[in-house]
Amino acid sequence: MGKKAWKLLCCLLIYVPLLVSSQDLVKSKIADKKLRICVVEGTGLYKKGAQNCPTLEAKSDIECVYGVDRLDCLRKIQKGTAHFGVFSPEDLLAARWIGAEILVTSELRFHNEFFEYQIVAVVDNEAHINTARELKGSKFCHPGHQIQNHWTEVLADYFETKLVPRECEDDLSPTESRIKAVANFFGPSCKAGPWVSDPEEDRILKNKYPSLCQLCYNPYQCGIGDKHWGRRGPLYCLTSGAGEVAWVRLDDVKSHFGVRQSWITGCNSNLHIVFLSSIF
């Protein structure tokens, strides 16, 4: 990386510790005297529900109810088919949107930091980007989709959601409308991983909006495991000279660049973006 200068265009979202959320169990009449926890079964190494739930049910008055995702668990709590679950802050925002009545009972902390982690945008100084408006047309390194390790779709897309204006188009699905808007706003980018769950539709969309795969290490595949996919992927995309702006976790930035501290130099109140000085 030599003497090449980078700066942080930070910080659109601060991710606070996990929360335990539940309905008002005092008012809830539970006929069988069992509490039902909604859990989301993971995949691969993260598939723990089938392993741990039988032990939990055998040693306590708690039963497991499986949800497709955490939003599904919120719906189950709202309908009364589950009583409580473990959620992240953005899930509570979703709960507010759907009008779910929930009670935050506990906060889970795994370290002494005030926030669990922070998300930042790292910008190449040579791109001469100093304001959010100047990000239009920039080469964007996105972490991608279906990242299991402490990353969510809400966090992954938060940056572009705040930046990119969208219009309702009758002939496009909401998903394609969002993808089209991002492709029109940014220049060549890497947004690897499945954009939609159906592989055939995913391929159609990637063929239709190829600029969002142009900076990926394998532009055609544009999938999970790409060198520019994942938590560190955007940093490799940026430092290889391919991209101009990367959306990443601050702790990954510090580890990647060997940085311990940054200094705030300015602020854009419209997007809650803080501009930090060069870290070299």
mmCIF file of C-alpha atoms in Angstrom:
data_model
loop_
_atom_site.group_PDB
_atom_site.id
_atom_site.type_symbol
_atom_site.label_atom_id
_atom_site.label_comp_id
_atom_site.label_asym_id
_atom_site.label_seq_id
_atom_site.Cartn_x
_atom_site.Cartn_y
_atom_site.Cartn_z
ATOM 1 C CA MET A 1 0.000 0.000 0.000
ATOM 2 C CA GLY A 2 3.058 2.248 0.345
ATOM 3 C CA LYS A 3 2.333 5.909 0.977
ATOM 4 C CA LYS A 4 -1.063 5.854 -0.657
ATOM 5 C CA ALA A 5 -3.498 7.913 1.411
ATOM 6 C CA TRP A 6 -6.929 6.867 2.532
ATOM 7 C CA LYS A 7 -9.539 8.575 4.620
ATOM 8 C CA LEU A 8 -12.626 7.448 6.452
ATOM 9 C CA LEU A 9 -15.995 8.735 5.389
ATOM 10 C CA CYS A 10 -17.623 7.645 8.607
ATOM 11 C CA CYS A 11 -20.017 6.721 10.151
ATOM 12 C CA LEU A 12 -23.502 6.153 8.891
ATOM 13 C CA LEU A 13 -24.493 3.625 11.484
ATOM 14 C CA ILE A 14 -23.266 2.633 14.901
ATOM 15 C CA TYR A 15 -24.228 -0.894 15.805
ATOM 16 C CA VAL A 16 -25.048 -1.263 19.487
ATOM 17 C CA PRO A 17 -25.120 -4.506 21.503
ATOM 18 C CA LEU A 18 -27.642 -7.277 20.948
ATOM 19 C CA LEU A 19 -30.950 -6.940 22.726
ATOM 20 C CA VAL A 20 -33.386 -9.474 24.159
ATOM 21 C CA SER A 21 -36.922 -8.491 23.221
ATOM 22 C CA SER A 22 -40.239 -9.918 24.376
ATOM 23 C CA GLN A 23 -43.933 -9.261 24.744
ATOM 24 C CA ASP A 24 -45.378 -8.284 28.087
ATOM 25 C CA LEU A 25 -45.300 -11.777 29.572
ATOM 26 C CA VAL A 26 -46.966 -10.616 32.768
ATOM 27 C CA LYS A 27 -50.220 -10.034 30.904
ATOM 28 C CA SER A 28 -49.836 -13.093 28.708
ATOM 29 C CA LYS A 29 -51.835 -16.155 29.723
ATOM 30 C CA ILE A 30 -49.723 -19.222 29.017
ATOM 31 C CA ALA A 31 -51.905 -22.275 29.507
ATOM 32 C CA ASP A 32 -49.110 -24.841 29.579
ATOM 33 C CA LYS A 33 -46.827 -22.621 31.699
ATOM 34 C CA LYS A 34 -44.100 -22.857 29.070
ATOM 35 C CA LEU A 35 -42.368 -19.909 27.485
ATOM 36 C CA ARG A 36 -41.668 -20.109 23.772
ATOM 37 C CA ILE A 37 -38.449 -18.605 22.419
ATOM 38 C CA CYS A 38 -38.215 -17.900 18.704
ATOM 39 C CA VAL A 39 -34.869 -18.917 17.232
ATOM 40 C CA VAL A 40 -33.511 -18.647 13.702
ATOM 41 C CA GLU A 41 -31.709 -21.776 12.580
ATOM 42 C CA GLY A 42 -28.373 -21.058 10.953
ATOM 43 C CA THR A 43 -26.583 -22.956 8.221
ATOM 44 C CA GLY A 44 -23.377 -24.964 8.251
ATOM 45 C CA LEU A 45 -21.295 -24.217 11.348
ATOM 46 C CA TYR A 46 -23.972 -21.775 12.511
ATOM 47 C CA LYS A 47 -26.673 -24.481 12.671
ATOM 48 C CA LYS A 48 -27.089 -24.698 16.444
ATOM 49 C CA GLY A 49 -30.847 -24.800 17.032
ATOM 50 C CA ALA A 50 -31.337 -28.520 16.447
ATOM 51 C CA GLN A 51 -28.353 -29.188 18.696
ATOM 52 C CA ASN A 52 -29.191 -26.880 21.611
ATOM 53 C CA CYS A 53 -32.990 -26.685 21.683
ATOM 54 C CA PRO A 54 -33.576 -30.285 22.890
ATOM 55 C CA THR A 55 -31.255 -29.632 25.852
ATOM 56 C CA LEU A 56 -32.975 -26.321 26.602
ATOM 57 C CA GLU A 57 -36.424 -27.909 26.473
ATOM 58 C CA ALA A 58 -35.359 -30.860 28.646
ATOM 59 C CA LYS A 59 -33.836 -28.702 31.387
ATOM 60 C CA SER A 60 -36.241 -25.742 31.491
ATOM 61 C CA ASP A 61 -39.805 -24.619 30.892
ATOM 62 C CA ILE A 62 -38.830 -23.106 27.555
ATOM 63 C CA GLU A 63 -39.758 -24.398 24.107
ATOM 64 C CA CYS A 64 -38.129 -23.465 20.806
ATOM 65 C CA VAL A 65 -40.151 -22.036 17.951
ATOM 66 C CA TYR A 66 -38.254 -21.728 14.681
ATOM 67 C CA GLY A 67 -38.443 -18.619 12.530
ATOM 68 C CA VAL A 68 -37.300 -18.143 8.946
ATOM 69 C CA ASP A 69 -35.409 -15.016 10.020
ATOM 70 C CA ARG A 70 -35.495 -12.519 12.885
ATOM 71 C CA LEU A 71 -38.267 -10.500 11.251
ATOM 72 C CA ASP A 72 -40.316 -13.688 11.109
ATOM 73 C CA CYS A 73 -39.642 -14.098 14.833
ATOM 74 C CA LEU A 74 -40.971 -10.583 15.416
ATOM 75 C CA ARG A 75 -44.160 -11.541 13.607
ATOM 76 C CA LYS A 76 -44.496 -14.711 15.692
ATOM 77 C CA ILE A 77 -44.108 -12.669 18.881
ATOM 78 C CA GLN A 78 -46.692 -10.202 17.626
ATOM 79 C CA LYS A 79 -49.126 -13.061 16.901
ATOM 80 C CA GLY A 80 -48.438 -14.792 20.218
ATOM 81 C CA THR A 81 -46.978 -18.000 18.783
ATOM 82 C CA ALA A 82 -43.667 -17.069 20.465
ATOM 83 C CA HIS A 83 -43.057 -15.055 23.625
ATOM 84 C CA PHE A 84 -39.495 -13.784 23.335
ATOM 85 C CA GLY A 85 -36.290 -13.892 21.304
ATOM 86 C CA VAL A 86 -32.883 -12.309 20.782
ATOM 87 C CA PHE A 87 -32.758 -9.384 18.380
ATOM 88 C CA SER A 88 -30.459 -6.715 17.006
ATOM 89 C CA PRO A 89 -31.183 -2.970 17.093
ATOM 90 C CA GLU A 90 -32.265 -2.819 13.454
ATOM 91 C CA ASP A 91 -34.827 -5.543 14.207
ATOM 92 C CA LEU A 92 -36.393 -3.239 16.779
ATOM 93 C CA LEU A 93 -36.706 -0.553 14.117
ATOM 94 C CA ALA A 94 -38.552 -3.076 11.971
ATOM 95 C CA ALA A 95 -40.770 -3.910 14.959
ATOM 96 C CA ARG A 96 -41.690 -0.254 15.196
ATOM 97 C CA TRP A 97 -42.524 -0.152 11.487
ATOM 98 C CA ILE A 98 -44.919 -3.108 11.751
ATOM 99 C CA GLY A 99 -46.430 -1.847 15.004
ATOM 100 C CA ALA A 100 -45.319 -4.826 17.100
ATOM 101 C CA GLU A 101 -45.673 -4.286 20.849
ATOM 102 C CA ILE A 102 -42.481 -5.602 22.409
ATOM 103 C CA LEU A 103 -40.570 -5.059 25.622
ATOM 104 C CA VAL A 104 -36.786 -4.882 25.829
ATOM 105 C CA THR A 105 -35.914 -6.884 28.931
ATOM 106 C CA SER A 106 -32.143 -7.322 28.765
ATOM 107 C CA GLU A 107 -29.045 -6.282 26.870
ATOM 108 C CA LEU A 108 -26.333 -8.769 25.946
ATOM 109 C CA ARG A 109 -22.750 -7.490 26.033
ATOM 110 C CA PHE A 110 -19.676 -9.491 25.115
ATOM 111 C CA HIS A 111 -16.985 -6.828 25.669
ATOM 112 C CA ASN A 112 -16.463 -3.492 27.411
ATOM 113 C CA GLU A 113 -16.878 -1.273 24.337
ATOM 114 C CA PHE A 114 -19.914 1.014 24.301
ATOM 115 C CA PHE A 115 -20.848 -0.189 20.799
ATOM 116 C CA GLU A 116 -20.574 -3.707 19.463
ATOM 117 C CA TYR A 117 -19.066 -2.308 16.280
ATOM 118 C CA GLN A 118 -19.207 0.662 13.916
ATOM 119 C CA ILE A 119 -19.652 0.757 10.149
ATOM 120 C CA VAL A 120 -17.626 3.219 8.077
ATOM 121 C CA ALA A 121 -16.972 4.180 4.478
ATOM 122 C CA VAL A 122 -13.287 4.303 3.533
ATOM 123 C CA VAL A 123 -12.477 6.591 0.610
ATOM 124 C CA ASP A 124 -9.362 6.725 -1.560
ATOM 125 C CA ASN A 125 -7.903 10.246 -1.253
ATOM 126 C CA GLU A 126 -6.929 10.161 -4.921
ATOM 127 C CA ALA A 127 -10.631 9.942 -5.814
ATOM 128 C CA HIS A 128 -11.030 13.550 -4.546
ATOM 129 C CA ILE A 129 -14.296 12.733 -2.788
ATOM 130 C CA ASN A 130 -14.983 15.171 0.031
ATOM 131 C CA THR A 131 -18.782 15.229 0.266
ATOM 132 C CA ALA A 132 -21.589 12.711 0.016
ATOM 133 C CA ARG A 133 -22.721 14.298 -3.252
ATOM 134 C CA GLU A 134 -19.353 13.511 -4.832
ATOM 135 C CA LEU A 135 -19.906 9.795 -4.230
ATOM 136 C CA LYS A 136 -22.163 9.655 -7.298
ATOM 137 C CA GLY A 137 -20.368 7.769 -10.049
ATOM 138 C CA SER A 138 -17.682 6.496 -7.665
ATOM 139 C CA LYS A 139 -16.327 2.948 -7.767
ATOM 140 C CA PHE A 140 -18.091 1.198 -4.892
ATOM 141 C CA CYS A 141 -16.782 -1.831 -2.970
ATOM 142 C CA HIS A 142 -19.756 -3.389 -1.167
ATOM 143 C CA PRO A 143 -19.356 -6.280 1.333
ATOM 144 C CA GLY A 144 -21.944 -8.358 -0.525
ATOM 145 C CA HIS A 145 -24.775 -10.551 0.690
ATOM 146 C CA GLN A 146 -25.260 -13.633 2.875
ATOM 147 C CA ILE A 147 -22.381 -12.814 5.203
ATOM 148 C CA GLN A 148 -22.941 -14.850 8.357
ATOM 149 C CA ASN A 149 -20.285 -13.390 10.646
ATOM 150 C CA HIS A 150 -21.719 -10.390 12.552
ATOM 151 C CA TRP A 151 -23.206 -8.648 9.539
ATOM 152 C CA THR A 152 -26.792 -8.222 8.373
ATOM 153 C CA GLU A 153 -28.515 -7.239 5.139
ATOM 154 C CA VAL A 154 -29.783 -4.075 6.832
ATOM 155 C CA LEU A 155 -26.238 -3.000 7.699
ATOM 156 C CA ALA A 156 -24.843 -4.068 4.331
ATOM 157 C CA ASP A 157 -27.309 -1.890 2.413
ATOM 158 C CA TYR A 158 -27.597 1.010 4.876
ATOM 159 C CA PHE A 159 -25.008 3.183 3.101
ATOM 160 C CA GLU A 160 -26.635 2.970 -0.316
ATOM 161 C CA THR A 161 -30.133 3.227 1.177
ATOM 162 C CA LYS A 162 -29.255 6.628 2.639
ATOM 163 C CA LEU A 163 -27.418 7.850 -0.454
ATOM 164 C CA VAL A 164 -29.388 6.576 -3.412
ATOM 165 C CA PRO A 165 -32.745 8.127 -4.366
ATOM 166 C CA ARG A 166 -35.337 5.681 -5.668
ATOM 167 C CA GLU A 167 -38.450 6.030 -7.751
ATOM 168 C CA CYS A 168 -41.427 3.697 -7.850
ATOM 169 C CA GLU A 169 -41.560 1.997 -11.240
ATOM 170 C CA ASP A 170 -44.673 0.020 -12.096
ATOM 171 C CA ASP A 171 -42.823 -2.393 -14.376
ATOM 172 C CA LEU A 172 -40.149 -3.323 -11.805
ATOM 173 C CA SER A 173 -40.274 -5.224 -8.537
ATOM 174 C CA PRO A 174 -39.165 -3.275 -5.429
ATOM 175 C CA THR A 175 -35.976 -5.362 -5.355
ATOM 176 C CA GLU A 176 -35.062 -4.648 -8.967
ATOM 177 C CA SER A 177 -35.974 -0.990 -8.540
ATOM 178 C CA ARG A 178 -33.464 -0.753 -5.679
ATOM 179 C CA ILE A 179 -30.761 -2.595 -7.643
ATOM 180 C CA LYS A 180 -31.322 -0.380 -10.686
ATOM 181 C CA ALA A 181 -31.082 2.776 -8.561
ATOM 182 C CA VAL A 182 -27.786 1.636 -7.008
ATOM 183 C CA ALA A 183 -26.376 0.724 -10.438
ATOM 184 C CA ASN A 184 -27.339 4.160 -11.775
ATOM 185 C CA PHE A 185 -25.865 6.014 -8.791
ATOM 186 C CA PHE A 186 -22.473 4.315 -8.490
ATOM 187 C CA GLY A 187 -19.934 3.598 -11.187
ATOM 188 C CA PRO A 188 -18.285 0.170 -11.588
ATOM 189 C CA SER A 189 -18.817 -1.721 -8.326
ATOM 190 C CA CYS A 190 -18.593 -5.078 -6.601
ATOM 191 C CA LYS A 191 -21.739 -6.283 -4.846
ATOM 192 C CA ALA A 192 -21.099 -10.018 -4.696
ATOM 193 C CA GLY A 193 -23.354 -12.729 -3.346
ATOM 194 C CA PRO A 194 -26.999 -13.524 -4.156
ATOM 195 C CA TRP A 195 -29.112 -10.437 -4.793
ATOM 196 C CA VAL A 196 -32.292 -12.543 -4.620
ATOM 197 C CA SER A 197 -32.946 -16.067 -3.355
ATOM 198 C CA ASP A 198 -33.855 -17.564 -6.750
ATOM 199 C CA PRO A 199 -30.626 -18.431 -8.673
ATOM 200 C CA GLU A 200 -32.205 -17.943 -12.104
ATOM 201 C CA GLU A 201 -33.601 -14.527 -11.240
ATOM 202 C CA ASP A 202 -30.287 -13.635 -9.591
ATOM 203 C CA ARG A 203 -28.437 -14.413 -12.838
ATOM 204 C CA ILE A 204 -30.950 -12.392 -14.881
ATOM 205 C CA LEU A 205 -30.477 -9.354 -12.635
ATOM 206 C CA LYS A 206 -26.684 -9.618 -12.707
ATOM 207 C CA ASN A 207 -26.721 -9.813 -16.497
ATOM 208 C CA LYS A 208 -29.041 -6.797 -16.601
ATOM 209 C CA TYR A 209 -26.968 -4.671 -14.189
ATOM 210 C CA PRO A 210 -23.380 -5.891 -14.792
ATOM 211 C CA SER A 211 -21.750 -2.713 -13.446
ATOM 212 C CA LEU A 212 -22.504 -3.928 -9.901
ATOM 213 C CA CYS A 213 -20.251 -6.940 -10.510
ATOM 214 C CA GLN A 214 -17.593 -5.216 -12.610
ATOM 215 C CA LEU A 215 -15.085 -4.739 -9.762
ATOM 216 C CA CYS A 216 -15.475 -8.246 -8.353
ATOM 217 C CA TYR A 217 -12.488 -10.560 -8.669
ATOM 218 C CA ASN A 218 -14.704 -12.845 -10.761
ATOM 219 C CA PRO A 219 -17.210 -10.445 -12.377
ATOM 220 C CA TYR A 220 -19.300 -13.144 -14.051
ATOM 221 C CA GLN A 221 -19.791 -15.300 -10.976
ATOM 222 C CA CYS A 222 -20.127 -12.279 -8.649
ATOM 223 C CA GLY A 223 -20.837 -14.687 -5.820
ATOM 224 C CA ILE A 224 -20.104 -15.788 -2.282
ATOM 225 C CA GLY A 225 -16.407 -16.438 -1.755
ATOM 226 C CA ASP A 226 -15.227 -13.819 -4.243
ATOM 227 C CA LYS A 227 -11.987 -12.167 -3.125
ATOM 228 C CA HIS A 228 -13.885 -8.863 -2.861
ATOM 229 C CA TRP A 229 -16.832 -10.393 -0.950
ATOM 230 C CA GLY A 230 -17.243 -10.523 2.828
ATOM 231 C CA ARG A 231 -16.157 -8.322 5.699
ATOM 232 C CA ARG A 232 -12.604 -7.826 4.389
ATOM 233 C CA GLY A 233 -13.515 -8.065 0.700
ATOM 234 C CA PRO A 234 -14.247 -4.339 0.198
ATOM 235 C CA LEU A 235 -10.858 -3.450 1.692
ATOM 236 C CA TYR A 236 -9.081 -5.757 -0.765
ATOM 237 C CA CYS A 237 -11.189 -4.224 -3.534
ATOM 238 C CA LEU A 238 -10.145 -0.738 -2.407
ATOM 239 C CA THR A 239 -6.451 -1.303 -1.761
ATOM 240 C CA SER A 240 -5.949 -3.260 -4.988
ATOM 241 C CA GLY A 241 -6.746 -0.027 -6.824
ATOM 242 C CA ALA A 242 -10.054 -1.280 -8.207
ATOM 243 C CA GLY A 243 -12.443 0.734 -6.042
ATOM 244 C CA GLU A 244 -12.666 4.230 -4.584
ATOM 245 C CA VAL A 245 -15.013 3.762 -1.619
ATOM 246 C CA ALA A 246 -15.549 0.734 0.632
ATOM 247 C CA TRP A 247 -18.332 0.076 3.160
ATOM 248 C CA VAL A 248 -16.814 -1.884 6.063
ATOM 249 C CA ARG A 249 -16.604 -2.390 9.811
ATOM 250 C CA LEU A 250 -14.301 0.038 11.607
ATOM 251 C CA ASP A 251 -12.495 -2.713 13.524
ATOM 252 C CA ASP A 252 -11.705 -4.437 10.210
ATOM 253 C CA VAL A 253 -10.353 -1.139 8.843
ATOM 254 C CA LYS A 254 -8.082 -0.680 11.854
ATOM 255 C CA SER A 255 -6.832 -4.253 11.587
ATOM 256 C CA HIS A 256 -6.307 -4.035 7.817
ATOM 257 C CA PHE A 257 -4.381 -0.755 7.917
ATOM 258 C CA GLY A 258 -2.811 -1.179 11.354
ATOM 259 C CA VAL A 259 -4.555 1.939 12.664
ATOM 260 C CA ARG A 260 -5.288 2.559 16.341
ATOM 261 C CA GLN A 261 -6.956 5.964 16.271
ATOM 262 C CA SER A 262 -8.545 8.425 13.832
ATOM 263 C CA TRP A 263 -9.283 12.111 14.112
ATOM 264 C CA ILE A 264 -12.577 13.753 13.217
ATOM 265 C CA THR A 265 -12.245 16.669 10.805
ATOM 266 C CA GLY A 266 -15.790 17.423 9.714
ATOM 267 C CA CYS A 267 -19.398 16.334 9.529
ATOM 268 C CA ASN A 268 -22.252 16.065 7.031
ATOM 269 C CA SER A 269 -25.435 16.287 9.106
ATOM 270 C CA ASN A 270 -27.779 15.210 6.304
ATOM 271 C CA LEU A 271 -26.380 11.690 6.173
ATOM 272 C CA HIS A 272 -24.755 11.580 9.589
ATOM 273 C CA ILE A 273 -21.421 11.172 7.849
ATOM 274 C CA VAL A 274 -18.290 12.143 9.737
ATOM 275 C CA PHE A 275 -15.201 12.882 7.677
ATOM 276 C CA LEU A 276 -12.010 11.621 9.268
ATOM 277 C CA SER A 277 -8.464 12.621 8.411
ATOM 278 C CA SER A 278 -6.052 10.468 6.428
ATOM 279 C CA ILE A 279 -4.983 7.386 8.301
ATOM 280 C CA PHE A 280 -1.520 7.350 6.766
#
